[in-house]
mmCIF file of C-alpha atoms in Angstrom:
data_model
loop_
_atom_site.group_PDB
_atom_site.id
_atom_site.type_symbol
_atom_site.label_atom_id
_atom_site.label_comp_id
_atom_site.label_asym_id
_atom_site.label_seq_id
_atom_site.Cartn_x
_atom_site.Cartn_y
_atom_site.Cartn_z
ATOM 1 C CA MET A 1 87.832 93.658 64.221
ATOM 2 C CA ASN A 2 91.526 94.522 63.999
ATOM 3 C CA ILE A 3 92.238 97.201 61.384
ATOM 4 C CA VAL A 4 95.860 97.843 60.410
ATOM 5 C CA ILE A 5 96.655 101.031 58.476
ATOM 6 C CA ASP A 6 99.944 102.306 57.070
ATOM 7 C CA ILE A 7 99.821 106.003 57.997
ATOM 8 C CA SER A 8 103.548 106.681 57.582
ATOM 9 C CA TRP A 9 103.076 108.456 54.241
ATOM 10 C CA PHE A 10 101.090 111.297 55.851
ATOM 11 C CA ALA A 11 101.506 111.011 59.650
ATOM 12 C CA SER A 12 104.097 113.781 60.007
ATOM 13 C CA GLY A 13 103.102 115.944 57.032
ATOM 14 C CA GLN A 14 101.889 119.509 57.388
ATOM 15 C CA GLN A 15 100.091 119.931 54.070
ATOM 16 C CA PRO A 16 96.314 120.501 54.383
ATOM 17 C CA VAL A 17 95.489 117.128 52.832
ATOM 18 C CA GLN A 18 97.789 115.349 55.277
ATOM 19 C CA ARG A 19 96.332 117.178 58.259
ATOM 20 C CA ALA A 20 92.837 116.258 57.095
ATOM 21 C CA GLN A 21 93.854 112.591 56.879
ATOM 22 C CA VAL A 22 95.029 112.629 60.501
ATOM 23 C CA GLN A 23 91.684 114.188 61.426
ATOM 24 C CA LEU A 24 90.028 111.319 59.578
ATOM 25 C CA LEU A 25 91.893 108.844 61.791
ATOM 26 C CA GLU A 26 90.706 110.705 64.898
ATOM 27 C CA GLN A 27 87.135 110.444 63.686
ATOM 28 C CA LEU A 28 87.451 106.727 62.904
ATOM 29 C CA LEU A 29 88.816 106.058 66.389
ATOM 30 C CA SER A 30 85.883 107.916 67.949
ATOM 31 C CA ALA A 31 83.220 106.378 65.733
ATOM 32 C CA ARG A 32 84.362 102.735 65.674
ATOM 33 C CA LEU A 33 84.886 101.925 69.352
ATOM 34 C CA ALA A 34 84.416 98.187 68.848
ATOM 35 C CA ASP A 35 87.380 97.988 66.477
ATOM 36 C CA ARG A 36 91.066 97.814 67.368
ATOM 37 C CA PHE A 37 93.285 100.085 65.269
ATOM 38 C CA ILE A 38 96.981 99.468 64.620
ATOM 39 C CA PHE A 39 98.788 102.255 62.783
ATOM 40 C CA LEU A 40 102.100 101.560 61.064
ATOM 41 C CA ILE A 41 104.567 104.451 61.175
ATOM 42 C CA GLN A 42 108.241 105.189 60.666
ATOM 43 C CA PRO A 43 110.642 105.641 63.585
ATOM 44 C CA GLY A 44 110.411 109.266 64.654
ATOM 45 C CA GLN A 45 106.707 109.670 63.883
ATOM 46 C CA GLN A 46 105.496 108.743 67.360
ATOM 47 C CA ALA A 47 104.341 112.315 68.021
ATOM 48 C CA VAL A 48 101.188 111.651 66.000
ATOM 49 C CA GLY A 49 100.168 109.286 68.796
ATOM 50 C CA GLU A 50 99.255 112.276 70.962
ATOM 51 C CA ARG A 51 96.293 112.804 68.651
ATOM 52 C CA LEU A 52 95.513 109.089 68.347
ATOM 53 C CA PRO A 53 95.692 107.795 71.929
ATOM 54 C CA ARG A 54 93.415 104.779 71.435
ATOM 55 C CA ALA A 55 95.495 103.303 68.616
ATOM 56 C CA LEU A 56 98.549 101.054 68.797
ATOM 57 C CA LEU A 57 101.450 102.631 66.883
ATOM 58 C CA LEU A 58 104.101 100.330 65.440
ATOM 59 C CA PRO A 59 107.261 102.101 64.138
ATOM 60 C CA VAL A 60 108.075 99.407 61.587
ATOM 61 C CA ILE A 61 107.971 101.175 58.193
ATOM 62 C CA PRO A 62 111.502 101.716 56.781
ATOM 63 C CA MET A 63 112.803 105.278 56.755
ATOM 64 C CA ALA A 64 114.242 104.861 53.248
ATOM 65 C CA GLN A 65 111.508 105.041 50.618
ATOM 66 C CA VAL A 66 113.432 102.683 48.351
ATOM 67 C CA ALA A 67 113.139 99.963 51.008
ATOM 68 C CA VAL A 68 109.349 100.171 51.412
ATOM 69 C CA ALA A 69 108.448 97.935 48.461
ATOM 70 C CA ASP A 70 110.612 95.063 49.694
ATOM 71 C CA TRP A 71 109.309 95.518 53.264
ATOM 72 C CA TYR A 72 105.711 95.327 52.023
ATOM 73 C CA LYS A 73 106.527 92.097 50.231
ATOM 74 C CA ARG A 74 108.551 90.329 52.922
ATOM 75 C CA GLN A 75 107.825 91.811 56.361
ATOM 76 C CA LEU A 76 104.313 93.212 56.193
ATOM 77 C CA PRO A 77 102.549 89.798 55.936
ATOM 78 C CA ILE A 78 104.307 88.795 59.173
ATOM 79 C CA VAL A 79 103.125 91.983 60.945
ATOM 80 C CA LEU A 80 99.563 91.429 59.742
ATOM 81 C CA GLN A 81 99.609 87.863 61.045
ATOM 82 C CA GLN A 82 101.048 88.934 64.407
ATOM 83 C CA GLN A 83 98.343 91.580 64.839
ATOM 84 C CA GLU A 84 95.603 89.173 63.687
ATOM 85 C CA ALA A 85 94.520 91.780 61.159
ATOM 86 C CA ALA A 86 91.088 91.492 59.593
ATOM 87 C CA VAL A 87 91.565 94.553 57.369
ATOM 88 C CA PHE A 88 94.681 96.261 56.028
ATOM 89 C CA ILE A 89 94.792 99.689 54.371
ATOM 90 C CA GLY A 90 98.083 100.462 52.650
ATOM 91 C CA ARG A 91 99.690 103.474 51.020
ATOM 92 C CA PRO A 92 99.315 104.654 47.402
ATOM 93 C CA GLY A 93 100.693 102.011 45.077
ATOM 94 C CA ARG A 94 101.546 99.482 47.784
ATOM 95 C CA ILE A 95 99.406 96.452 48.648
ATOM 96 C CA ALA A 96 100.487 93.598 50.894
ATOM 97 C CA ALA A 97 101.479 90.248 49.408
ATOM 98 C CA ALA A 98 98.970 88.538 51.699
ATOM 99 C CA LYS A 99 95.901 86.462 50.860
ATOM 100 C CA ASN A 100 94.423 85.928 54.321
ATOM 101 C CA VAL A 101 93.395 89.507 55.083
ATOM 102 C CA MET A 102 90.886 91.840 53.503
ATOM 103 C CA GLN A 103 92.755 94.746 51.921
ATOM 104 C CA ILE A 104 91.758 98.263 50.945
ATOM 105 C CA GLY A 105 94.407 99.433 48.504
ATOM 106 C CA TRP A 106 95.261 103.055 47.767
ATOM 107 C CA LEU A 107 95.731 103.789 44.081
ATOM 108 C CA THR A 108 98.392 106.217 42.916
ATOM 109 C CA GLY A 109 97.368 109.530 41.337
ATOM 110 C CA GLY A 110 96.989 107.842 37.941
ATOM 111 C CA PRO A 111 97.714 104.569 36.120
ATOM 112 C CA LEU A 112 101.052 105.925 34.866
ATOM 113 C CA GLN A 113 102.204 107.338 38.204
ATOM 114 C CA TYR A 114 104.610 105.473 40.459
ATOM 115 C CA PRO A 115 104.551 105.213 44.258
ATOM 116 C CA HIS A 116 106.598 107.771 46.167
ATOM 117 C CA GLY A 117 110.277 106.838 46.179
ATOM 118 C CA THR A 118 110.060 104.637 43.078
ATOM 119 C CA THR A 119 112.663 106.472 41.005
ATOM 120 C CA SER A 120 115.146 103.990 39.521
ATOM 121 C CA TRP A 121 114.431 102.152 36.287
ATOM 122 C CA TRP A 122 114.722 98.837 38.151
ATOM 123 C CA SER A 123 112.211 99.744 40.886
ATOM 124 C CA ARG A 124 109.806 101.074 38.286
ATOM 125 C CA TRP A 125 110.117 97.946 36.191
ATOM 126 C CA GLN A 126 109.465 95.831 39.296
ATOM 127 C CA TYR A 127 106.415 97.931 40.198
ATOM 128 C CA ARG A 128 104.893 97.593 36.719
ATOM 129 C CA ARG A 129 105.554 93.833 36.777
ATOM 130 C CA GLN A 130 103.991 93.336 40.204
ATOM 131 C CA LEU A 131 101.085 95.777 39.821
ATOM 132 C CA PRO A 132 98.491 93.332 38.381
ATOM 133 C CA ASP A 133 99.023 90.864 41.233
ATOM 134 C CA MET A 134 99.002 93.617 43.859
ATOM 135 C CA LEU A 135 95.718 94.960 42.556
ATOM 136 C CA GLN A 136 94.273 91.455 42.599
ATOM 137 C CA ASN A 137 95.014 91.203 46.337
ATOM 138 C CA ALA A 138 92.746 94.150 47.218
ATOM 139 C CA SER A 139 89.031 93.776 47.880
ATOM 140 C CA ILE A 140 88.531 97.516 47.438
ATOM 141 C CA LEU A 141 90.721 100.126 45.715
ATOM 142 C CA LEU A 142 90.621 103.710 46.942
ATOM 143 C CA ALA A 143 91.207 106.784 44.793
ATOM 144 C CA ALA A 144 91.721 110.238 46.279
ATOM 145 C CA ASN A 145 89.013 111.766 44.075
ATOM 146 C CA ALA A 146 86.587 110.993 41.276
ATOM 147 C CA TRP A 147 88.997 112.097 38.546
ATOM 148 C CA GLN A 148 91.616 109.586 39.667
ATOM 149 C CA ALA A 149 88.978 106.868 39.931
ATOM 150 C CA ALA A 150 87.810 107.599 36.379
ATOM 151 C CA SER A 151 91.355 107.503 34.947
ATOM 152 C CA TRP A 152 92.095 104.156 36.626
ATOM 153 C CA SER A 153 88.762 102.700 35.494
ATOM 154 C CA ALA A 154 89.469 103.776 31.914
ATOM 155 C CA ALA A 155 92.927 102.166 31.948
ATOM 156 C CA TRP A 156 91.865 99.004 33.844
ATOM 157 C CA PRO A 157 88.136 98.410 33.141
ATOM 158 C CA ALA A 158 88.181 95.152 35.102
ATOM 159 C CA LEU A 159 88.895 97.136 38.282
ATOM 160 C CA SER A 160 85.899 99.471 37.990
ATOM 161 C CA SER A 161 83.617 97.524 40.312
ATOM 162 C CA ARG A 162 86.220 97.617 43.101
ATOM 163 C CA ILE A 163 87.249 101.276 42.856
ATOM 164 C CA ARG A 164 85.833 103.792 45.336
ATOM 165 C CA HIS A 165 86.779 107.442 45.595
ATOM 166 C CA LEU A 166 87.117 109.024 48.990
ATOM 167 C CA PRO A 167 84.427 111.593 49.837
ATOM 168 C CA PRO A 168 85.524 115.187 50.496
ATOM 169 C CA LEU A 169 86.891 115.638 54.004
ATOM 170 C CA PRO A 170 85.554 118.697 55.883
ATOM 171 C CA ALA A 171 87.662 121.855 55.805
ATOM 172 C CA THR A 172 87.421 122.428 59.532
ATOM 173 C CA ASP A 173 90.428 124.759 59.431
ATOM 174 C CA MET A 174 88.779 127.329 57.152
ATOM 175 C CA LEU A 175 88.357 130.866 58.437
ATOM 176 C CA GLN A 176 84.945 132.443 58.878
ATOM 177 C CA LEU A 177 85.503 136.141 58.214
ATOM 178 C CA SER A 178 83.373 139.257 58.511
ATOM 179 C CA PHE A 179 83.017 141.681 55.611
ATOM 180 C CA ASP A 180 85.600 144.013 57.158
ATOM 181 C CA GLU A 181 88.071 141.152 57.627
ATOM 182 C CA LYS A 182 87.638 140.129 53.993
ATOM 183 C CA GLN A 183 88.201 143.711 52.911
ATOM 184 C CA ARG A 184 91.454 143.832 54.854
ATOM 185 C CA ILE A 185 92.628 140.749 52.938
ATOM 186 C CA ARG A 186 91.671 142.419 49.654
ATOM 187 C CA ASP A 187 93.527 145.543 50.746
ATOM 188 C CA GLN A 188 96.625 143.463 51.447
ATOM 189 C CA TYR A 189 96.682 141.238 48.368
ATOM 190 C CA SER A 190 94.570 142.750 45.567
ATOM 191 C CA ASP A 191 94.737 146.533 46.004
ATOM 192 C CA GLY A 192 91.369 146.458 47.756
ATOM 193 C CA LYS A 193 89.563 145.063 44.678
ATOM 194 C CA ASN A 194 87.409 141.974 44.263
ATOM 195 C CA TYR A 195 89.246 139.054 42.695
ATOM 196 C CA PHE A 196 88.986 135.634 41.151
ATOM 197 C CA LEU A 197 91.408 133.126 42.685
ATOM 198 C CA ALA A 198 93.410 130.290 41.164
ATOM 199 C CA LEU A 199 95.742 128.125 43.252
ATOM 200 C CA GLY A 200 99.020 126.618 42.086
ATOM 201 C CA PRO A 201 101.280 124.940 41.422
ATOM 202 C CA PHE A 202 101.475 126.585 38.017
ATOM 203 C CA ASP A 203 103.170 124.271 35.547
ATOM 204 C CA ALA A 204 102.680 122.978 32.020
ATOM 205 C CA HIS A 205 99.591 121.018 33.135
ATOM 206 C CA SER A 206 97.906 123.877 35.003
ATOM 207 C CA ASN A 207 96.280 125.456 31.923
ATOM 208 C CA ILE A 208 97.233 128.824 33.377
ATOM 209 C CA ILE A 209 97.979 130.518 30.038
ATOM 210 C CA THR A 210 94.455 129.690 28.833
ATOM 211 C CA LEU A 211 93.142 131.264 32.040
ATOM 212 C CA LEU A 212 95.201 134.408 31.373
ATOM 213 C CA LYS A 213 93.625 134.644 27.918
ATOM 214 C CA ALA A 214 90.175 134.242 29.441
ATOM 215 C CA PHE A 215 90.817 136.936 32.039
ATOM 216 C CA SER A 216 92.085 139.268 29.326
ATOM 217 C CA ARG A 217 88.843 138.795 27.409
ATOM 218 C CA PHE A 218 86.870 139.386 30.629
ATOM 219 C CA LYS A 219 88.763 142.630 31.332
ATOM 220 C CA LYS A 220 88.359 143.894 27.785
ATOM 221 C CA ARG A 221 84.597 143.401 27.806
ATOM 222 C CA GLN A 222 83.781 144.427 31.371
ATOM 223 C CA LYS A 223 86.137 147.397 31.897
ATOM 224 C CA THR A 224 86.433 146.497 35.555
ATOM 225 C CA GLU A 225 89.181 146.938 38.136
ATOM 226 C CA TRP A 226 88.795 143.364 39.388
ATOM 227 C CA LYS A 227 91.927 141.258 39.815
ATOM 228 C CA LEU A 228 93.043 137.711 39.157
ATOM 229 C CA VAL A 229 95.034 136.346 42.105
ATOM 230 C CA LEU A 230 97.393 133.447 41.397
ATOM 231 C CA ALA A 231 98.590 131.884 44.647
ATOM 232 C CA GLY A 232 101.100 129.065 44.622
ATOM 233 C CA PRO A 233 104.511 128.064 43.324
ATOM 234 C CA VAL A 234 105.534 128.499 39.691
ATOM 235 C CA ASP A 235 107.396 125.602 38.098
ATOM 236 C CA ALA A 236 110.870 126.786 37.125
ATOM 237 C CA GLY A 237 110.721 124.371 34.214
ATOM 238 C CA TYR A 238 107.752 126.216 32.717
ATOM 239 C CA PRO A 239 109.234 129.461 31.331
ATOM 240 C CA GLN A 240 106.249 129.994 29.034
ATOM 241 C CA PHE A 241 104.218 131.245 31.985
ATOM 242 C CA SER A 242 106.741 133.909 32.996
ATOM 243 C CA ALA A 243 107.155 134.951 29.365
ATOM 244 C CA SER A 244 103.392 135.297 28.898
ATOM 245 C CA LEU A 245 103.044 137.260 32.109
ATOM 246 C CA ALA A 246 105.868 139.658 31.167
ATOM 247 C CA THR A 247 104.017 140.840 28.054
ATOM 248 C CA TYR A 248 100.482 140.513 29.416
ATOM 249 C CA LYS A 249 98.345 143.544 28.667
ATOM 250 C CA TYR A 250 96.618 143.471 32.060
ATOM 251 C CA ARG A 251 99.725 142.594 34.068
ATOM 252 C CA SER A 252 98.857 145.167 36.744
ATOM 253 C CA ASP A 253 95.646 143.253 37.408
ATOM 254 C CA ILE A 254 97.421 139.931 38.000
ATOM 255 C CA CYS A 255 98.468 139.399 41.611
ATOM 256 C CA LEU A 256 101.069 136.629 41.607
ATOM 257 C CA LEU A 257 101.778 135.255 45.084
ATOM 258 C CA ASP A 258 104.194 132.447 44.313
ATOM 259 C CA GLN A 259 105.390 132.229 47.921
ATOM 260 C CA ALA A 260 101.916 132.094 49.479
ATOM 261 C CA THR A 261 101.765 129.861 52.547
ATOM 262 C CA ASP A 262 98.868 127.548 53.277
ATOM 263 C CA GLU A 263 97.579 130.039 55.851
ATOM 264 C CA GLU A 264 97.660 132.814 53.244
ATOM 265 C CA GLN A 265 95.863 130.586 50.736
ATOM 266 C CA GLN A 266 93.117 130.027 53.303
ATOM 267 C CA GLN A 267 92.761 133.781 53.778
ATOM 268 C CA LEU A 268 92.667 134.333 50.029
ATOM 269 C CA LEU A 269 89.960 131.698 49.637
ATOM 270 C CA ALA A 270 87.906 133.201 52.438
ATOM 271 C CA ALA A 271 87.864 136.618 50.737
ATOM 272 C CA ALA A 272 87.699 135.514 47.063
ATOM 273 C CA TYR A 273 84.736 136.139 44.783
ATOM 274 C CA ALA A 274 85.122 132.694 43.203
ATOM 275 C CA LEU A 275 87.673 129.880 42.921
ATOM 276 C CA ILE A 276 88.862 128.919 39.447
ATOM 277 C CA VAL A 277 90.323 125.430 38.932
ATOM 278 C CA PRO A 278 91.514 125.524 35.313
ATOM 279 C CA ALA A 279 93.023 122.018 35.130
ATOM 280 C CA GLN A 280 91.486 118.627 35.757
ATOM 281 C CA GLN A 281 94.541 117.467 37.721
ATOM 282 C CA GLN A 282 93.985 120.296 40.221
ATOM 283 C CA VAL A 283 90.433 119.343 41.204
ATOM 284 C CA GLU A 284 91.449 118.359 44.723
ATOM 285 C CA HIS A 285 88.855 117.783 47.416
ATOM 286 C CA ILE A 286 90.595 120.071 49.897
ATOM 287 C CA ARG A 287 90.193 122.990 47.474
ATOM 288 C CA LEU A 288 86.514 122.251 46.984
ATOM 289 C CA THR A 289 85.719 121.833 50.671
ATOM 290 C CA ARG A 290 87.541 125.030 51.555
ATOM 291 C CA ALA A 291 85.603 126.896 48.863
ATOM 292 C CA TRP A 292 82.360 125.436 50.219
ATOM 293 C CA ALA A 293 83.305 126.484 53.753
ATOM 294 C CA ALA A 294 84.006 129.982 52.428
ATOM 295 C CA GLY A 295 80.651 129.967 50.624
ATOM 296 C CA ILE A 296 82.078 130.841 47.203
ATOM 297 C CA PRO A 297 81.352 129.318 43.780
ATOM 298 C CA GLN A 298 83.890 127.227 41.898
ATOM 299 C CA LEU A 299 84.630 127.202 38.191
ATOM 300 C CA LEU A 300 85.616 123.614 37.323
ATOM 301 C CA PRO A 301 86.527 121.619 34.199
ATOM 302 C CA ALA A 302 83.456 120.153 32.523
ATOM 303 C CA ALA A 303 83.609 116.458 33.448
ATOM 304 C CA SER A 304 80.980 114.216 34.967
ATOM 305 C CA GLU A 305 83.318 113.107 37.762
ATOM 306 C CA ASN A 306 83.617 116.711 38.969
ATOM 307 C CA GLU A 307 79.854 116.981 39.413
ATOM 308 C CA ILE A 308 79.648 114.008 41.790
ATOM 309 C CA TRP A 309 80.452 116.090 44.861
ATOM 310 C CA ALA A 310 80.261 119.762 43.822
ATOM 311 C CA LYS A 311 76.880 119.372 42.103
ATOM 312 C CA ASP A 312 75.200 122.779 41.687
ATOM 313 C CA ALA A 313 77.831 124.667 43.706
ATOM 314 C CA ALA A 314 80.096 124.944 40.662
ATOM 315 C CA VAL A 315 80.148 126.213 37.100
ATOM 316 C CA TYR A 316 81.431 123.628 34.615
ATOM 317 C CA VAL A 317 83.291 124.799 31.529
ATOM 318 C CA ASP A 318 85.463 123.534 28.673
ATOM 319 C CA ILE A 319 88.851 124.481 30.082
ATOM 320 C CA THR A 320 90.541 124.312 26.678
ATOM 321 C CA GLN A 321 88.469 127.256 25.390
ATOM 322 C CA HIS A 322 89.390 130.628 26.849
ATOM 323 C CA GLU A 323 86.224 132.167 25.374
ATOM 324 C CA ALA A 324 84.085 129.710 27.351
ATOM 325 C CA ILE A 325 85.942 130.488 30.572
ATOM 326 C CA ALA A 326 85.604 134.236 29.949
ATOM 327 C CA ASP A 327 81.856 133.904 29.338
ATOM 328 C CA GLN A 328 81.421 132.238 32.729
ATOM 329 C CA LEU A 329 83.559 134.842 34.480
ATOM 330 C CA MET A 330 81.338 137.530 32.984
ATOM 331 C CA ARG A 331 78.181 135.758 34.077
ATOM 332 C CA LEU A 332 79.489 135.420 37.625
ATOM 333 C CA TYR A 333 80.342 139.119 37.547
ATOM 334 C CA LYS A 334 77.064 140.384 36.064
ATOM 335 C CA ASP A 335 74.314 138.001 37.192
ATOM 336 C CA GLU A 336 73.888 138.555 40.927
ATOM 337 C CA ASP A 337 71.006 136.085 41.295
ATOM 338 C CA TYR A 338 73.027 133.365 39.569
ATOM 339 C CA TYR A 339 76.053 134.084 41.741
ATOM 340 C CA ASN A 340 74.014 133.999 44.956
ATOM 341 C CA ARG A 341 72.429 130.659 44.002
ATOM 342 C CA LEU A 342 75.903 129.209 43.562
ATOM 343 C CA ARG A 343 76.967 130.604 46.934
ATOM 344 C CA GLN A 344 73.942 129.056 48.626
ATOM 345 C CA ALA A 345 74.719 125.718 46.971
ATOM 346 C CA ALA A 346 78.331 125.941 48.187
ATOM 347 C CA SER A 347 77.122 126.477 51.745
ATOM 348 C CA GLN A 348 74.777 123.506 51.322
ATOM 349 C CA ARG A 349 77.669 121.285 50.190
ATOM 350 C CA ASN A 350 79.597 122.427 53.250
ATOM 351 C CA GLN A 351 76.747 121.324 55.513
ATOM 352 C CA GLU A 352 76.375 117.969 53.746
ATOM 353 C CA TYR A 353 80.018 116.909 53.809
ATOM 354 C CA GLN A 354 80.841 117.062 57.496
ATOM 355 C CA TRP A 355 82.332 114.229 59.537
ATOM 356 C CA PRO A 356 79.065 112.316 60.187
ATOM 357 C CA ALA A 357 78.605 111.888 56.431
ATOM 358 C CA VAL A 358 82.205 110.740 56.017
ATOM 359 C CA MET A 359 81.837 108.220 58.859
ATOM 360 C CA HIS A 360 78.661 106.875 57.242
ATOM 361 C CA TRP A 361 80.634 106.399 54.013
ATOM 362 C CA PHE A 362 83.288 104.417 55.884
ATOM 363 C CA ASP A 363 80.652 102.345 57.692
ATOM 364 C CA THR A 364 79.298 101.348 54.293
ATOM 365 C CA LEU A 365 82.806 100.644 53.027
ATOM 366 C CA PHE A 366 83.659 98.285 55.885
ATOM 367 C CA THR A 367 80.245 96.616 55.665
ATOM 368 C CA THR A 368 80.694 95.822 51.983
ATOM 369 C CA LEU A 369 84.126 94.241 52.459
ATOM 370 C CA LYS A 370 84.101 90.642 51.336
ATOM 371 C CA ASP A 371 86.451 87.739 51.870
ATOM 372 C CA PRO A 372 90.030 88.291 50.691
ATOM 373 C CA PRO A 373 90.412 87.826 46.943
ATOM 374 C CA HIS A 374 92.238 84.735 45.830
ATOM 375 C CA GLY A 375 94.608 86.223 43.266
ATOM 376 C CA SER A 376 98.315 85.591 43.356
ATOM 377 C CA GLY A 377 100.646 87.782 45.406
ATOM 378 C CA GLY A 378 103.163 90.318 44.094
#
């Protein structure tokens, strides 16, 4: 069958999630030889074709983000008809105004989030007005992770049966380091000491001040030289974090790397004792899969959707209670058997979620596609 996919929103990106999505396309092309793939891109994105030689690339997506919504409504149905598309997969928040093709729609990060480039009051009003009809046009709705799927299902219960969340994509770019290599990273970033790691961005939603309180409690009770490494940008509009850090009792044990590159974050993950994700919005698959590839435990917000993939490779905690976080940090620090079981489970998750498993998930997805829904267009 002919499968048309809008890849313009990630085709030229260099963020780890975007690179993983291009890898996903490579895998689909290799696994589904009987299908014909047509990828929609913007002018200037043709370089991605070097990695996707079997696909037809059409540079038809407008360069201006503000023009994408109108193009989806007026031009995309014509492209789909010309390519005799059986399936169309769009971009977050954009679904074709077409009733004769099976569509897999990408949901935005949450029910109250707008598609990229939707900034004016008029475009936002139009999006909210058209959203119910757009959603009706999709046979399946994709969410980037289980948390997003749960938030959409809660806001739109009627959509629940059509929402699927993408499985974790393998972190094939993660480093496999020896003990000496890990020690060199600790020497460079944490004064040679073991450390817990949290990744930014650090803003008002990151729960970072609660984590600082938890680490303070951990330090007070354990009398250890261990560090807390914070790697990622700090939101300039969140002065409370800088103010808290300036008067923090254990400031010398906080290693703030607000300019850390993606390569440095990989190194930090590879040498970390454990990854802490103190906010539900930051439970991104790429962070989990990299932690699994590194063989380290994760401390995650207590929510059923977070257990779907991580299972027994993570510790789940009430992230609003710094005492609860501190208790788990102390257990990870003191209970070697418990820590090693979590490490083994992380390695097991890494083995389970490789490309064959992801391709099986997509095989099931395409198999379960039904005839196009008969709702009205946007």
